[in-house]
Structure formats: structure tokens, C-alpha cells
Amino acid sequence: IAVPLCPGGRCWWRWAFLLCGWVLGSELTFELPDNAKQCFYEDIIIGTKCTLEFQVVTGGHYDVDCRLEDPDGTTLYKEMKKQYDSFTFTAGKNGTYKFCFSNEFSTFTHKTVYFDFQVGDDPPLFPNENRVTALTQMESACVSIHEALKSVIDYQTHFRLREAQGRSRAEDLNTRVAFWSIGEALILLVVSISQVVLLRSFFSDKKTTMTRVGS
Amino acid sequence: MVLSVPAAAVTLLVVWIYPSYALYFHIGETEKKCFIEEIPDETMVIGKYRTQLWDKQTGSFLPSTPGLGMHVEIKDPDTKIILSRQYGSDGRFTFTSHTPGEHQICLHSNSTKMALFAGGKLRVHLEIQVGEHTNNYPEIAAKDKLTELQLRVRQLLDQVEQIQKEQNYQRVSKEAIRGVVSSGCSGLRLTALLFVWQYREERFRMTSESTNQRVLWWSIAQTFILIVTGIWQMRHLKSFFEAKKLV
């Protein structure tokens, strides 16, 4: 019996590894230049619960466009100029899911975007363990502590990102205030000098008139 | 292209064992993609990638292409290069941070087969594991001969250690963390504490925003006042001098 390796361009064996039951989640922070769009793809099997979370860390107004599409191109999630969001969905089809971050509305600000795409459950601690016996009390306590600590680490990540964002805003503000102060000092100097010059010009005009009348 | 059943079974076995780097993206020929990892010190980071080249003949991505390479460059928070190496089409790089902060991992292709690149598409599968995610627990269990319970506790200890390191990096009181963890009621109390920090952070952010607004409005008002004062000064002085018959 012969089995086609890639019938009609679709490789069946790509899905084989997903049948293991565990697929790892991906968490990345990347740079998105101005007028750029960055897309990520992931192969998901039907029925898997997935979560996409993103947050803009630095850049401009700290917002980005995000779009999530299923293998047929149907938009599952679309938000424009969002600072932070979280979206959970269950995969309705087998295939390649695509999510894109767009900074095309911005003309000169680079953005740093963090995203966390969780697919399915975490891999079990023992890949070959048999689930015949139920967990003991100690083991189930350990499992619940593990879950709680995972959520703590998750909160910690968000806290860290917010702190980075706050720091970035403060630095932006500092720069802008510094430039403004310099600008204002210059304006002040220019205005005061021109005032003096103008006053002097009033007096010099009057002198010429008086001299002409005198002679 | 066809396969016999035994070959198909072998392929299935191979892909089962073959690690699946699930997430992928496309990269152009001279494009450089950078990823940032903000990590505390003494944290291990493992990065794994796999590249696939677009084949115009079959109209799909080839499973693997020899001769395709990726240049990996890693910079520490002081923008000093700590790793700059060329890897093959499948690569695995690892480093341990010595200073806490933002580390930058940059990838760009250094392909020798420029002609094949005419299609312009290179698919890169990437996976970056940080800190306690780098631990391979089945391996640790085999090496130290731990029972299931011991392994679970070991995992919890690693997680708590990572949390502690992150908190130190964020400059929060070490004593507070140690006291809470040793009191025995782990997850709930830590979450509660984190909510407190989140609230503090929220307050700080609102203060910053209001400062921002205040500075903006004050600057505009100040400029306006300055211009108005200048104009008024000029007009008053001019009329004064005209009245005194000096102009």
C-alpha cells in the first residue's frame, strides 16, 4: 500500500506530531518598525483551546493593530489601535492560524510588542506516566500550587511590561520637557532682544526728525 | 511522491520524536528580526530555530535545506555583544545572563544560495525558553533518581526561585517574599501581594498621565501669556512715547 507524502500539496505528516497531545506556547517580545506588519503562523488541530495575549511595551502612543485569522481566512479577532488585550478561542478547524500585528498607521515610531500565544495544555511532567491511578492528596496539592504559581508568573510578566512601559513614558516626557525648556529659553531671549532693538529704533527715528527741523 | 506503509510509519515516528517548534514567521533576504528578552541575572535562555526555504517548483516549503544559514547575534543590556555566531539551517543557541535587563536576540539569514532566494520567502520556526522553562524534568528525574512527588516539588521550587529572582530584579523587598512563602500559603498570598503592586503601579501610571497633561497645558498657557505680554508691552510703550512726543 502506497501513501502519498504530500497529496495535493498538503502534508499530512505535519499534523502527526501534534497528536502527541502537548504543544508548547510561545511568548515573544519583538520590534515592529514604522509602517511595518509582522505576522506569525501556527498549526493547530481542531478542538484545542488557545489564548492570544498582547501588550505594547514601548513606542509612540503605545498602540497596535492586531488581527487573528483561521485557516480559511475568516477573521476571528480584529482590533485597531489597542494597547493591551487577551483573546481566547477554541480551534474550529485543522490548519494554520495566522495573527498579525500592524504598525502601518504610524509614520515614524517603532514599537516593541509582547505577545503570548498559548496553545493547548502544558506538557505533562512525565511523558510516559500512566493515568490509571488517581493522584494522591500531596500530588494534587502540588498540581494546584503549580497552577497558582503559573498565574503568579503571568501577573509578574504583565507587571514587568507595565513597568517598562511606564519607564518609557517617563523618559519620553523627560525628553519632551527638556526640549521645550530649551525652546522656551530661546524664545525668551529672542523676544527680549527684539524688544530692546525696537525701543532703540523709536529713539533713533525721533533724533533724525529733530535734527531735520533744527537745520 | 509516494511512500510505502513502513516508510510512512518511520516518518511518523521521526516526526513524533522530532521537536515541534510550533510558531513560525517569514523573513526576507536581508531582513533582520530582533527579539527582546527582559530577564534577571543568572538566567539561562535557550533558543531553537528551524528554517525552511520556499521551493518554486513544488510550490511549498521544503522540509529542510542544507547550505542555508542564520546569523545569531545577542546583545546584553549594555549593548555589548555576548554571542555572534553563524548557525546552520537548524540551530540551537544558549546563553546565561550576567547582568539583569533587556537582552536583544537578532537573527538574519546569511544564505549562500542567493539564487534560490529569488522567491524571497524563508520560513523560520522559533522557540525561546527562559529560566525554569529550560529545565528538562524527565532528564532531571532520571539523573537524580527522584520520585514523582519529589519531581513535582522540585518544579515548584524552581518556579518560586524564578519568581523571587524576578522580584529582586524589580527591587521589591526580599524579606516580604521570603516571609510570605515560608508562611506556607503560597499561591493565594503571592497573588494578593501582586494585586497590591499592580494597584501601586496603576496609581503611578495615573500620576504620570496627569503630570503629562499638566505639563502640556502649562506650556501652552505660558507661551500664550508670553506672546500676549510682549504685544501689550510694545503697544503700551509705543503709545507712551507718542504721547510724550518723543516719536
Coordinates of C-alpha atoms in Angstrom, one line a residue:
Chain A
I1 CA 0.0 0.0 0.0
A2 CA 1.4 3.3 -1.0
V3 CA 0.8 6.5 0.9
P4 CA 1.3 9.8 -0.8
L5 CA 3.8 12.0 1.0
C6 CA 2.2 15.3 0.2
P7 CA -1.1 14.8 -1.7
G8 CA -2.2 18.0 -3.4
G9 CA 0.5 20.0 -1.6
R10 CA -1.0 19.3 1.9
C11 CA 1.4 17.4 4.1
W12 CA -0.5 15.1 6.3
W13 CA 2.5 14.2 8.4
R14 CA 2.9 17.7 9.7
W15 CA -0.2 17.1 11.9
A16 CA 1.3 13.8 13.3
F17 CA 3.5 15.5 15.9
L18 CA 0.5 17.4 17.2
L19 CA -1.2 14.2 18.1
C20 CA 1.3 13.8 21.0
G21 CA -1.3 15.9 22.9
W22 CA 1.0 18.6 24.0
V23 CA 2.0 21.7 22.1
L24 CA 4.2 24.4 23.7
G25 CA 3.0 28.0 24.0
S26 CA 5.1 30.9 22.6
E27 CA 6.0 34.1 24.3
L28 CA 8.0 36.7 22.4
T29 CA 8.8 40.4 22.5
F30 CA 9.7 41.8 19.1
E31 CA 10.4 45.1 17.5
L32 CA 7.9 46.4 15.0
P33 CA 9.3 49.2 12.8
D34 CA 7.1 52.0 11.5
N35 CA 4.8 51.2 8.6
A36 CA 5.5 47.5 9.1
K37 CA 3.4 44.5 9.6
Q38 CA 4.6 41.3 11.3
C39 CA 2.7 38.0 11.0
F40 CA 3.1 34.8 12.9
Y41 CA 1.7 31.4 12.0
E42 CA 0.9 28.3 14.0
D43 CA -0.5 24.9 13.0
I44 CA -3.4 24.0 15.4
I45 CA -5.6 20.9 15.5
I46 CA -9.3 21.1 15.9
G47 CA -10.7 21.4 19.5
T48 CA -7.6 23.0 21.1
K49 CA -8.2 25.9 23.4
C50 CA -5.9 28.7 22.6
T51 CA -5.2 32.2 24.1
L52 CA -3.6 35.1 22.4
E53 CA -2.4 38.0 24.7
F54 CA -0.5 41.0 23.5
Q55 CA 0.8 44.2 25.0
V56 CA 2.7 47.2 23.5
V57 CA 5.7 47.9 25.6
T58 CA 7.4 51.0 24.1
G59 CA 6.8 53.4 21.2
G60 CA 4.5 56.3 20.2
H61 CA 1.0 56.1 21.6
Y62 CA 1.6 52.5 22.8
D63 CA -1.0 51.0 20.5
V64 CA -1.0 48.5 17.7
D65 CA -3.5 46.8 15.3
C66 CA -4.0 43.1 15.8
R67 CA -5.7 40.6 13.6
L68 CA -6.2 36.8 14.1
E69 CA -7.4 34.6 11.1
D70 CA -8.3 31.0 10.9
P71 CA -7.1 28.7 8.1
D72 CA -9.8 29.8 5.7
G73 CA -9.0 33.4 6.2
T74 CA -12.0 34.3 8.4
T75 CA -11.1 36.9 10.9
L76 CA -11.6 35.7 14.4
Y77 CA -10.4 38.8 16.1
K78 CA -9.6 42.2 14.8
E79 CA -8.8 45.3 16.9
M80 CA -7.4 48.6 15.8
K81 CA -5.0 50.7 18.0
K82 CA -5.2 48.5 21.0
Q83 CA -2.8 48.8 23.9
Y84 CA -3.4 45.5 25.6
D85 CA -5.8 42.7 25.0
S86 CA -6.4 39.0 25.6
F87 CA -8.4 36.7 23.3
T88 CA -9.4 33.1 24.0
F89 CA -10.8 30.8 21.3
T90 CA -11.3 27.1 20.5
A91 CA -9.9 26.0 17.2
G92 CA -12.8 25.1 14.9
K93 CA -10.7 23.7 12.1
N94 CA -7.4 22.0 11.5
G95 CA -4.9 24.3 9.8
T96 CA -2.6 27.2 10.0
Y97 CA -3.8 30.0 12.1
K98 CA -2.3 33.4 11.5
F99 CA -2.1 36.5 13.7
C100 CA -0.6 39.8 12.6
F101 CA 0.5 43.0 14.3
S102 CA 0.4 46.1 12.2
N103 CA 2.1 49.5 12.8
E104 CA 1.1 50.8 9.4
F105 CA -0.8 53.8 10.8
S106 CA 2.4 55.2 12.4
T107 CA 4.8 57.2 10.3
F108 CA 7.9 57.3 12.4
T109 CA 7.6 55.5 15.7
H110 CA 9.0 52.0 16.3
K111 CA 7.0 49.8 18.6
T112 CA 8.0 47.0 20.8
V113 CA 5.2 44.4 21.1
Y114 CA 4.9 41.5 23.5
F115 CA 2.6 38.6 22.8
D116 CA 1.9 35.3 24.4
F117 CA 0.2 32.6 22.3
Q118 CA -0.8 29.6 24.4
V119 CA -1.9 26.5 22.5
G120 CA -3.4 23.6 24.4
D121 CA -2.1 22.4 27.8
D122 CA 1.3 22.2 29.2
P123 CA 3.4 19.1 28.6
P124 CA 3.0 16.6 31.4
L125 CA 5.9 16.2 33.8
F126 CA 6.2 12.5 33.0
P127 CA 5.7 11.8 29.3
N128 CA 5.2 8.1 29.8
E129 CA 3.2 8.3 33.0
N130 CA 0.0 6.2 33.1
R131 CA -3.1 7.9 34.4
V132 CA -4.5 4.7 35.8
T133 CA -4.1 5.6 39.5
A134 CA -5.6 8.8 40.8
L135 CA -3.4 11.5 42.2
T136 CA -2.6 11.4 45.9
Q137 CA -3.5 14.3 48.1
M138 CA 0.1 15.6 48.1
E139 CA 0.3 15.3 44.3
S140 CA -3.0 17.2 43.7
A141 CA -1.8 19.8 46.2
C142 CA 1.4 20.1 44.2
V143 CA -0.6 20.4 41.0
S144 CA -2.8 23.2 42.4
I145 CA 0.2 25.1 43.7
H146 CA 1.9 24.7 40.3
E147 CA -1.2 26.3 38.6
A148 CA -1.3 29.1 41.1
L149 CA 2.4 29.8 40.7
K150 CA 1.9 29.8 36.9
S151 CA -0.6 32.6 37.3
V152 CA 1.7 34.5 39.6
I153 CA 4.4 34.3 37.0
D154 CA 1.9 35.5 34.4
Y155 CA 1.0 38.5 36.6
Q156 CA 4.6 39.2 37.2
T157 CA 5.2 39.3 33.4
H158 CA 2.4 41.8 33.0
F159 CA 3.7 43.9 35.8
R160 CA 7.2 43.9 34.4
L161 CA 5.8 45.0 31.0
R162 CA 3.8 47.8 32.6
E163 CA 6.8 49.0 34.5
A164 CA 8.8 49.0 31.2
Q165 CA 6.0 51.0 29.6
G166 CA 5.8 53.5 32.5
R167 CA 9.6 54.0 32.4
S168 CA 9.4 54.5 28.6
R169 CA 6.6 57.1 29.0
A170 CA 8.6 58.9 31.8
E171 CA 11.7 59.0 29.6
D172 CA 9.7 60.4 26.7
L173 CA 8.2 63.0 28.9
N174 CA 11.5 64.0 30.3
T175 CA 12.9 64.4 26.8
R176 CA 10.0 66.5 25.6
V177 CA 10.1 68.7 28.7
A178 CA 13.9 69.2 28.2
F179 CA 13.4 70.3 24.6
W180 CA 10.5 72.5 25.4
S181 CA 12.5 74.3 28.2
I182 CA 15.4 74.9 25.8
G183 CA 13.0 76.2 23.1
E184 CA 11.2 78.5 25.6
A185 CA 14.5 79.9 26.8
L186 CA 15.5 80.7 23.2
I187 CA 12.1 82.3 22.5
L188 CA 12.5 84.4 25.7
L189 CA 16.0 85.6 24.6
V190 CA 14.8 86.4 21.1
V191 CA 11.8 88.3 22.3
S192 CA 13.7 90.4 24.8
I193 CA 16.4 91.3 22.3
S194 CA 13.9 92.3 19.7
Q195 CA 12.1 94.4 22.3
V196 CA 15.3 96.3 23.1
V197 CA 16.1 96.8 19.4
L198 CA 12.6 98.1 18.7
L199 CA 12.8 100.6 21.5
R200 CA 16.1 101.9 20.3
S201 CA 14.7 102.2 16.8
F202 CA 11.9 104.5 18.2
F203 CA 14.5 106.8 19.7
S204 CA 16.8 107.0 16.6
D205 CA 13.8 108.0 14.3
K206 CA 13.0 110.9 16.6
K207 CA 16.6 112.1 16.6
T208 CA 16.6 112.3 12.8
T209 CA 13.3 114.3 12.8
M210 CA 14.6 116.8 15.4
T211 CA 17.9 117.3 13.5
R212 CA 16.0 118.0 10.3
V213 CA 13.7 120.5 12.0
G214 CA 16.7 122.2 13.7
S215 CA 18.6 122.8 10.4
Chain B
M1 CA 5.6 11.3 -4.4
V2 CA 4.5 8.2 -2.6
L3 CA 5.7 6.2 0.4
S4 CA 5.2 2.6 1.4
V5 CA 3.5 1.9 4.7
P6 CA 6.7 1.0 6.7
A7 CA 8.3 4.2 5.4
A8 CA 5.2 6.1 6.4
A9 CA 5.4 4.6 9.9
V10 CA 9.1 5.5 10.2
T11 CA 8.3 9.1 9.1
L12 CA 5.5 9.2 11.7
L13 CA 7.9 8.0 14.4
V14 CA 10.5 10.5 13.3
V15 CA 8.2 13.5 13.3
W16 CA 6.8 12.3 16.7
I17 CA 10.3 12.4 18.2
Y18 CA 11.4 15.4 16.1
P19 CA 10.8 18.5 18.2
S20 CA 8.0 20.7 17.0
Y21 CA 8.8 24.4 17.1
A22 CA 5.2 25.4 16.6
L23 CA 5.3 29.1 15.9
Y24 CA 6.8 30.4 12.7
F25 CA 7.2 33.6 10.7
H26 CA 8.5 34.7 7.3
I27 CA 11.7 36.6 6.9
G28 CA 13.1 38.4 3.8
E29 CA 16.6 38.0 2.4
T30 CA 18.4 40.8 4.1
E31 CA 15.9 41.3 6.8
K32 CA 16.9 41.3 10.5
K33 CA 14.5 40.2 13.1
C34 CA 15.1 41.1 16.7
F35 CA 13.5 39.8 19.8
I36 CA 13.9 41.2 23.3
E37 CA 14.1 39.3 26.5
E38 CA 14.0 41.2 29.7
I39 CA 15.5 38.9 32.3
P40 CA 17.1 38.9 35.7
D41 CA 20.7 37.9 36.1
E42 CA 22.0 34.3 36.1
T43 CA 19.1 33.2 34.0
M44 CA 19.6 30.7 31.3
V45 CA 18.0 31.2 27.9
I46 CA 17.8 28.5 25.2
G47 CA 16.7 29.5 21.6
K48 CA 15.9 26.9 19.0
Y49 CA 15.1 27.6 15.4
R50 CA 14.4 25.7 12.1
T51 CA 14.4 27.3 8.7
Q52 CA 12.6 26.2 5.6
L53 CA 13.1 27.6 2.1
W54 CA 10.3 28.2 -0.4
D55 CA 10.6 25.9 -3.4
K56 CA 9.1 27.4 -6.5
Q57 CA 8.9 24.0 -8.3
T58 CA 6.7 22.2 -5.8
G59 CA 5.1 25.5 -4.6
S60 CA 5.6 24.6 -1.0
F61 CA 8.3 24.9 1.7
L62 CA 11.0 22.2 1.7
P63 CA 11.4 20.2 4.9
S64 CA 15.0 21.3 5.4
T65 CA 17.6 22.8 3.2
P66 CA 21.3 22.3 3.7
G67 CA 23.5 25.3 3.0
L68 CA 21.0 27.7 4.5
G69 CA 22.4 29.6 7.5
M70 CA 21.2 32.1 10.1
H71 CA 23.4 34.5 11.9
V72 CA 22.5 34.9 15.5
E73 CA 23.6 38.0 17.4
I74 CA 22.8 38.5 21.1
K75 CA 23.4 41.8 22.9
D76 CA 23.3 42.3 26.7
P77 CA 21.6 45.4 28.4
D78 CA 24.8 47.4 27.9
T79 CA 24.6 46.8 24.1
K80 CA 27.7 44.6 24.3
I81 CA 27.7 41.6 22.0
I82 CA 27.8 38.4 24.0
L83 CA 27.1 36.0 21.2
S84 CA 27.6 36.4 17.5
R85 CA 27.7 33.1 15.6
Q86 CA 26.7 31.6 12.3
Y87 CA 24.4 28.5 12.6
G88 CA 23.1 26.1 10.0
S89 CA 19.5 25.8 8.8
D90 CA 18.6 24.2 12.2
G91 CA 20.2 25.8 15.2
R92 CA 20.2 25.9 18.9
F93 CA 21.8 28.7 20.8
T94 CA 22.1 29.2 24.6
F95 CA 23.4 31.9 26.9
T96 CA 23.2 32.8 30.6
S97 CA 22.6 36.5 31.5
H98 CA 25.2 38.1 33.8
T99 CA 23.5 41.5 34.1
P100 CA 19.8 41.9 34.6
G101 CA 17.9 43.8 31.9
E102 CA 16.9 43.8 28.3
H103 CA 18.8 41.3 26.1
Q104 CA 18.4 41.5 22.4
I105 CA 18.4 38.4 20.2
C106 CA 18.8 39.2 16.5
L107 CA 18.5 36.8 13.6
H108 CA 19.3 37.4 9.9
S109 CA 19.9 34.9 7.1
N110 CA 23.3 34.5 5.7
S111 CA 22.3 32.3 2.8
T112 CA 24.9 31.0 0.4
K113 CA 22.2 30.0 -2.2
M114 CA 21.2 33.5 -3.2
A115 CA 19.7 32.3 -6.5
L116 CA 17.2 30.1 -4.7
F117 CA 16.2 33.0 -2.7
A118 CA 14.6 34.6 -5.7
G119 CA 11.2 33.5 -4.3
G120 CA 12.1 35.8 -1.4
K121 CA 10.5 33.7 1.3
L122 CA 12.2 31.9 4.2
R123 CA 10.2 30.3 6.9
V124 CA 11.7 30.4 10.4
H125 CA 10.3 28.3 13.3
L126 CA 11.4 29.8 16.5
E127 CA 11.2 28.9 20.2
I128 CA 12.8 30.7 23.0
Q129 CA 12.8 29.2 26.5
V130 CA 13.7 31.3 29.5
G131 CA 14.6 30.4 33.1
E132 CA 12.8 27.5 34.6
H133 CA 11.3 26.5 31.2
T134 CA 14.7 25.5 30.2
N135 CA 14.7 22.6 32.7
N136 CA 14.0 19.2 31.3
Y137 CA 12.2 17.5 34.1
P138 CA 12.2 13.9 32.8
E139 CA 16.0 14.2 32.4
I140 CA 16.4 15.6 35.9
A141 CA 14.2 12.8 37.3
A142 CA 16.4 10.2 35.6
K143 CA 19.7 11.8 36.7
D144 CA 18.8 12.5 40.4
K145 CA 16.5 9.4 40.7
L146 CA 13.6 11.4 42.0
T147 CA 10.1 10.0 42.7
E148 CA 7.1 11.7 41.1
L149 CA 6.4 13.7 44.2
Q150 CA 10.0 14.8 44.6
L151 CA 10.0 16.0 41.0
R152 CA 6.8 18.0 41.4
V153 CA 8.2 19.7 44.5
R154 CA 11.4 20.3 42.5
Q155 CA 9.4 22.0 39.8
L156 CA 7.6 24.2 42.4
L157 CA 10.9 25.2 43.9
D158 CA 12.3 26.2 40.5
Q159 CA 9.2 28.3 39.9
V160 CA 9.4 30.0 43.2
E161 CA 13.1 30.7 42.6
Q162 CA 12.3 32.3 39.3
I163 CA 9.5 34.5 40.9
Q164 CA 12.0 35.5 43.6
K165 CA 14.6 36.5 41.1
E166 CA 12.2 38.5 39.1
Q167 CA 11.0 40.3 42.2
N168 CA 14.6 41.1 43.2
Y169 CA 15.1 42.5 39.8
Q170 CA 12.0 44.7 40.2
R171 CA 13.6 45.8 43.5
V172 CA 10.8 44.7 45.8
S173 CA 11.5 43.8 49.4
K174 CA 13.2 40.3 49.6
E175 CA 12.0 39.9 53.1
A176 CA 8.4 40.3 52.2
I177 CA 8.6 37.5 49.6
R178 CA 10.5 35.1 51.9
G179 CA 8.1 35.8 54.8
V180 CA 5.1 35.1 52.6
V181 CA 6.5 31.9 51.0
S182 CA 7.7 30.4 54.3
S183 CA 4.3 31.0 55.9
G184 CA 3.1 28.1 53.8
C185 CA 0.1 29.6 51.9
S186 CA 1.8 30.1 48.6
G187 CA -0.2 30.9 45.6
L188 CA -3.1 32.9 47.1
R189 CA -1.0 35.2 49.3
L190 CA 1.5 35.9 46.5
T191 CA -1.3 36.8 44.1
A192 CA -2.8 39.1 46.7
L193 CA 0.6 40.8 47.1
L194 CA 0.9 41.2 43.4
F195 CA -2.5 42.8 43.3
V196 CA -1.2 45.4 45.7
W197 CA 1.8 46.1 43.5
Q198 CA -0.5 46.3 40.5
Y199 CA -2.6 48.9 42.3
R200 CA 0.5 50.9 43.2
E201 CA 1.7 50.6 39.6
E202 CA -1.8 51.8 38.4
R203 CA -1.6 54.8 40.7
F204 CA 1.9 55.6 39.5
R205 CA 0.7 55.4 35.9
M206 CA -2.3 57.7 36.6
T207 CA 0.0 60.2 38.3
S208 CA 2.4 60.1 35.3
E209 CA -0.5 60.7 32.9
S210 CA -1.8 63.7 34.9
T211 CA 1.7 65.1 35.1
N212 CA 2.0 64.8 31.4
Q213 CA -1.3 66.6 30.9
R214 CA -0.4 69.3 33.4
V215 CA 3.0 70.0 31.8
L216 CA 1.4 70.2 28.3
W217 CA -1.3 72.7 29.4
W218 CA 1.1 74.8 31.4
S219 CA 3.5 75.0 28.5
I220 CA 0.7 76.2 26.1
A221 CA -0.6 78.7 28.7
Q222 CA 2.9 80.0 29.3
T223 CA 3.6 80.5 25.6
F224 CA 0.3 82.3 25.2
I225 CA 1.0 84.6 28.2
L226 CA 4.4 85.4 26.9
I227 CA 3.2 86.4 23.5
V228 CA 0.3 88.5 24.9
T229 CA 2.6 90.2 27.4
G230 CA 5.1 91.0 24.6
I231 CA 2.5 92.5 22.3
W232 CA 0.9 94.6 25.1
Q233 CA 4.3 95.9 26.2
M234 CA 5.1 97.0 22.7
R235 CA 1.7 98.8 22.2
H236 CA 1.8 100.5 25.5
L237 CA 5.3 101.7 25.1
K238 CA 4.6 103.0 21.6
S239 CA 1.5 104.9 22.7
F240 CA 3.5 106.2 25.7
F241 CA 6.3 107.6 23.5
E242 CA 3.8 109.0 21.0
A243 CA 2.0 110.8 23.9
K244 CA 5.3 112.2 25.2
K245 CA 6.0 113.5 21.6
L246 CA 9.3 111.5 21.5
V247 CA 8.5 109.6 18.4

